[in-house]
């Protein structure tokens, strides 16, 4: 079955069967995603098979203390540094191994770059749940925070350059 491109979460999306294998990610999707959407706390984007959600991520604006960022990101930046927070990213276990995680991350990066055109931000920041998740982000160009190995950042200029070079 064909998957829809990532889109904002809506009331008719079926969240009930989503199972990433990580209860915290599954519960957040079912219990918080729509509430956060309504309150404006975060924005959740989903990939669906028909109306069934098979992958999602959420974004929220934020900031990070300068000392928590690598030198390249903190150089010439105000305190604190404006960032986009990638709050969650998960794929249903029925779709693991199909590249959906990478596709969701690319969409999150593209949306972050678009947001950076109207509101200043320096990086995309993620708090990885564990070392496996951290390796996924490292493989995709993120760098580790100097004070926490599970906090990773992707400088937006690096993301922009990577996307430009892959589209040529």
Coordinates of C-alpha atoms in Angstrom, one line a residue:
X1 CA 0.0 0.0 0.0
X2 CA 1.1 3.5 -0.8
X3 CA 2.3 5.8 2.0
X4 CA 1.3 9.4 2.2
X5 CA 4.0 12.1 2.5
X6 CA 4.5 13.5 6.0
X7 CA 1.6 15.7 7.0
X8 CA 0.4 17.5 10.1
X9 CA -1.4 15.2 12.5
X10 CA -5.2 15.4 12.2
X11 CA -8.1 14.1 14.2
X12 CA -9.0 11.4 11.7
X13 CA -5.5 9.8 11.8
X14 CA -5.6 6.3 13.5
X15 CA -3.0 6.2 16.3
X16 CA -4.4 3.2 18.1
X17 CA -2.3 0.5 16.3
X18 CA 1.0 2.4 16.3
X19 CA 3.8 0.3 17.8
X20 CA 7.4 1.4 17.5
X21 CA 8.6 -1.1 20.1
X22 CA 9.2 1.8 22.5
X23 CA 6.3 2.3 24.9
X24 CA 7.3 5.9 25.7
X25 CA 7.2 6.9 22.0
X26 CA 3.9 5.1 21.4
X27 CA 2.2 6.5 24.5
X28 CA 3.4 10.1 23.6
X29 CA 1.8 9.8 20.2
X30 CA -1.5 8.5 21.5
X31 CA -1.7 10.7 24.6
X32 CA 0.2 14.0 23.9
X33 CA 0.6 14.6 20.2
X34 CA -2.9 16.0 19.5
X35 CA -3.0 17.9 22.8
X36 CA 0.3 19.5 22.1
X37 CA -0.9 20.4 18.5
X38 CA -4.0 22.1 19.9
X39 CA -2.0 24.0 22.6
X40 CA 0.8 25.0 20.3
X41 CA 3.4 23.2 22.4
X42 CA 4.7 21.2 19.4
X43 CA 3.8 20.2 15.9
X44 CA 3.6 16.5 14.9
X45 CA 4.0 15.2 11.4
X46 CA 2.9 11.7 10.5
X47 CA 3.3 9.3 7.6
X48 CA 0.2 7.2 7.1
X49 CA -0.9 4.1 5.3
X50 CA -4.5 5.0 4.5
X51 CA -5.4 6.7 7.8
X52 CA -3.1 4.5 10.0
X53 CA 0.0 6.3 11.3
X54 CA 3.1 4.3 10.6
X55 CA 5.7 7.0 11.5
X56 CA 5.9 10.4 13.1
X57 CA 8.1 13.1 14.4
X58 CA 7.4 16.3 16.4
X59 CA 9.1 19.7 16.4
X60 CA 9.2 22.6 18.9
X61 CA 11.2 25.7 19.1
X62 CA 13.6 26.0 21.9
X63 CA 17.1 27.2 23.0
X64 CA 20.2 25.6 24.4
X65 CA 22.9 26.9 26.7
X66 CA 26.1 27.7 24.8
X67 CA 28.2 25.3 26.9
X68 CA 26.0 22.4 25.7
X69 CA 26.9 22.9 22.1
X70 CA 30.0 22.1 20.0
X71 CA 32.3 25.1 19.2
X72 CA 31.1 25.3 15.5
X73 CA 27.5 25.8 16.6
X74 CA 28.1 28.2 19.5
X75 CA 30.6 30.4 17.7
X76 CA 29.3 34.0 17.4
X77 CA 25.9 33.0 18.8
X78 CA 23.8 34.8 21.5
X79 CA 23.2 33.1 24.8
X80 CA 21.1 31.0 24.8
X81 CA 21.3 29.6 21.2
X82 CA 18.0 29.3 19.3
X83 CA 17.3 25.8 18.1
X84 CA 14.5 23.6 16.7
X85 CA 13.9 20.7 19.0
X86 CA 13.2 17.3 17.4
X87 CA 11.1 16.0 20.3
X88 CA 10.2 12.6 19.0
X89 CA 10.8 10.4 15.9
X90 CA 9.4 6.9 15.6
X91 CA 8.5 4.3 13.0
X92 CA 6.0 1.4 13.5
X93 CA 7.8 -1.9 13.8
X94 CA 5.9 -3.2 10.7
X95 CA 7.8 -0.6 8.7
X96 CA 11.3 -0.9 10.2
X97 CA 14.0 -1.3 7.7
X98 CA 12.2 0.6 4.9
X99 CA 14.0 3.9 5.3
X100 CA 11.1 5.7 6.9
X101 CA 13.2 7.0 9.8
X102 CA 15.6 8.7 7.4
X103 CA 12.7 10.0 5.4
X104 CA 11.0 11.5 8.5
X105 CA 14.3 13.0 9.6
X106 CA 14.9 14.6 6.2
X107 CA 11.4 16.1 6.3
X108 CA 12.0 17.4 9.8
X109 CA 15.3 19.0 8.5
X110 CA 13.5 20.6 5.5
X111 CA 10.8 22.0 7.8
X112 CA 13.4 23.3 10.2
X113 CA 15.3 25.0 7.4
X114 CA 12.0 26.6 6.2
X115 CA 11.2 27.8 9.8
X116 CA 14.7 29.3 10.0
X117 CA 13.9 31.6 7.1
X118 CA 11.4 33.4 9.3
X119 CA 12.8 32.9 12.8
X120 CA 16.4 32.7 13.7
X121 CA 17.8 29.3 14.7
X122 CA 21.2 27.7 14.6
X123 CA 20.6 24.0 14.8
X124 CA 18.3 21.0 15.1
X125 CA 18.6 19.4 18.5
X126 CA 17.6 16.0 19.7
X127 CA 17.7 14.2 23.0
X128 CA 18.3 10.6 21.9
X129 CA 16.6 7.9 24.0
X130 CA 19.7 5.6 24.0
X131 CA 22.9 4.8 22.2
X132 CA 21.1 3.1 19.3
X133 CA 19.1 6.2 18.6
X134 CA 22.2 8.4 19.0
X135 CA 24.0 6.3 16.3
X136 CA 21.1 6.9 13.9
X137 CA 21.5 10.7 14.4
X138 CA 25.3 10.5 14.2
X139 CA 25.0 8.6 10.9
X140 CA 22.8 11.5 9.6
X141 CA 25.3 14.3 10.3
X142 CA 24.5 15.2 13.9
X143 CA 27.3 15.9 16.4
X144 CA 27.4 15.1 20.1
X145 CA 27.0 17.8 22.8
X146 CA 30.2 18.3 24.7
X147 CA 28.5 17.6 28.0
X148 CA 25.9 14.8 27.2
X149 CA 26.4 12.0 24.7
X150 CA 22.7 11.6 24.2
X151 CA 22.2 15.3 23.2
X152 CA 23.0 15.7 19.5
X153 CA 22.8 18.7 17.2
X154 CA 22.8 19.3 13.5
X155 CA 24.0 22.8 12.5
X156 CA 21.6 24.2 10.0
X157 CA 24.4 25.4 7.7
X158 CA 25.6 21.8 7.6
X159 CA 22.1 20.5 6.8
X160 CA 21.7 23.1 4.1
X161 CA 25.0 22.1 2.5
X162 CA 24.2 18.4 2.7
X163 CA 20.8 18.8 1.0
X164 CA 22.3 21.0 -1.7
X165 CA 25.1 18.5 -2.5
X166 CA 22.6 15.6 -2.7
X167 CA 20.3 17.4 -5.0
X168 CA 23.0 18.2 -7.5

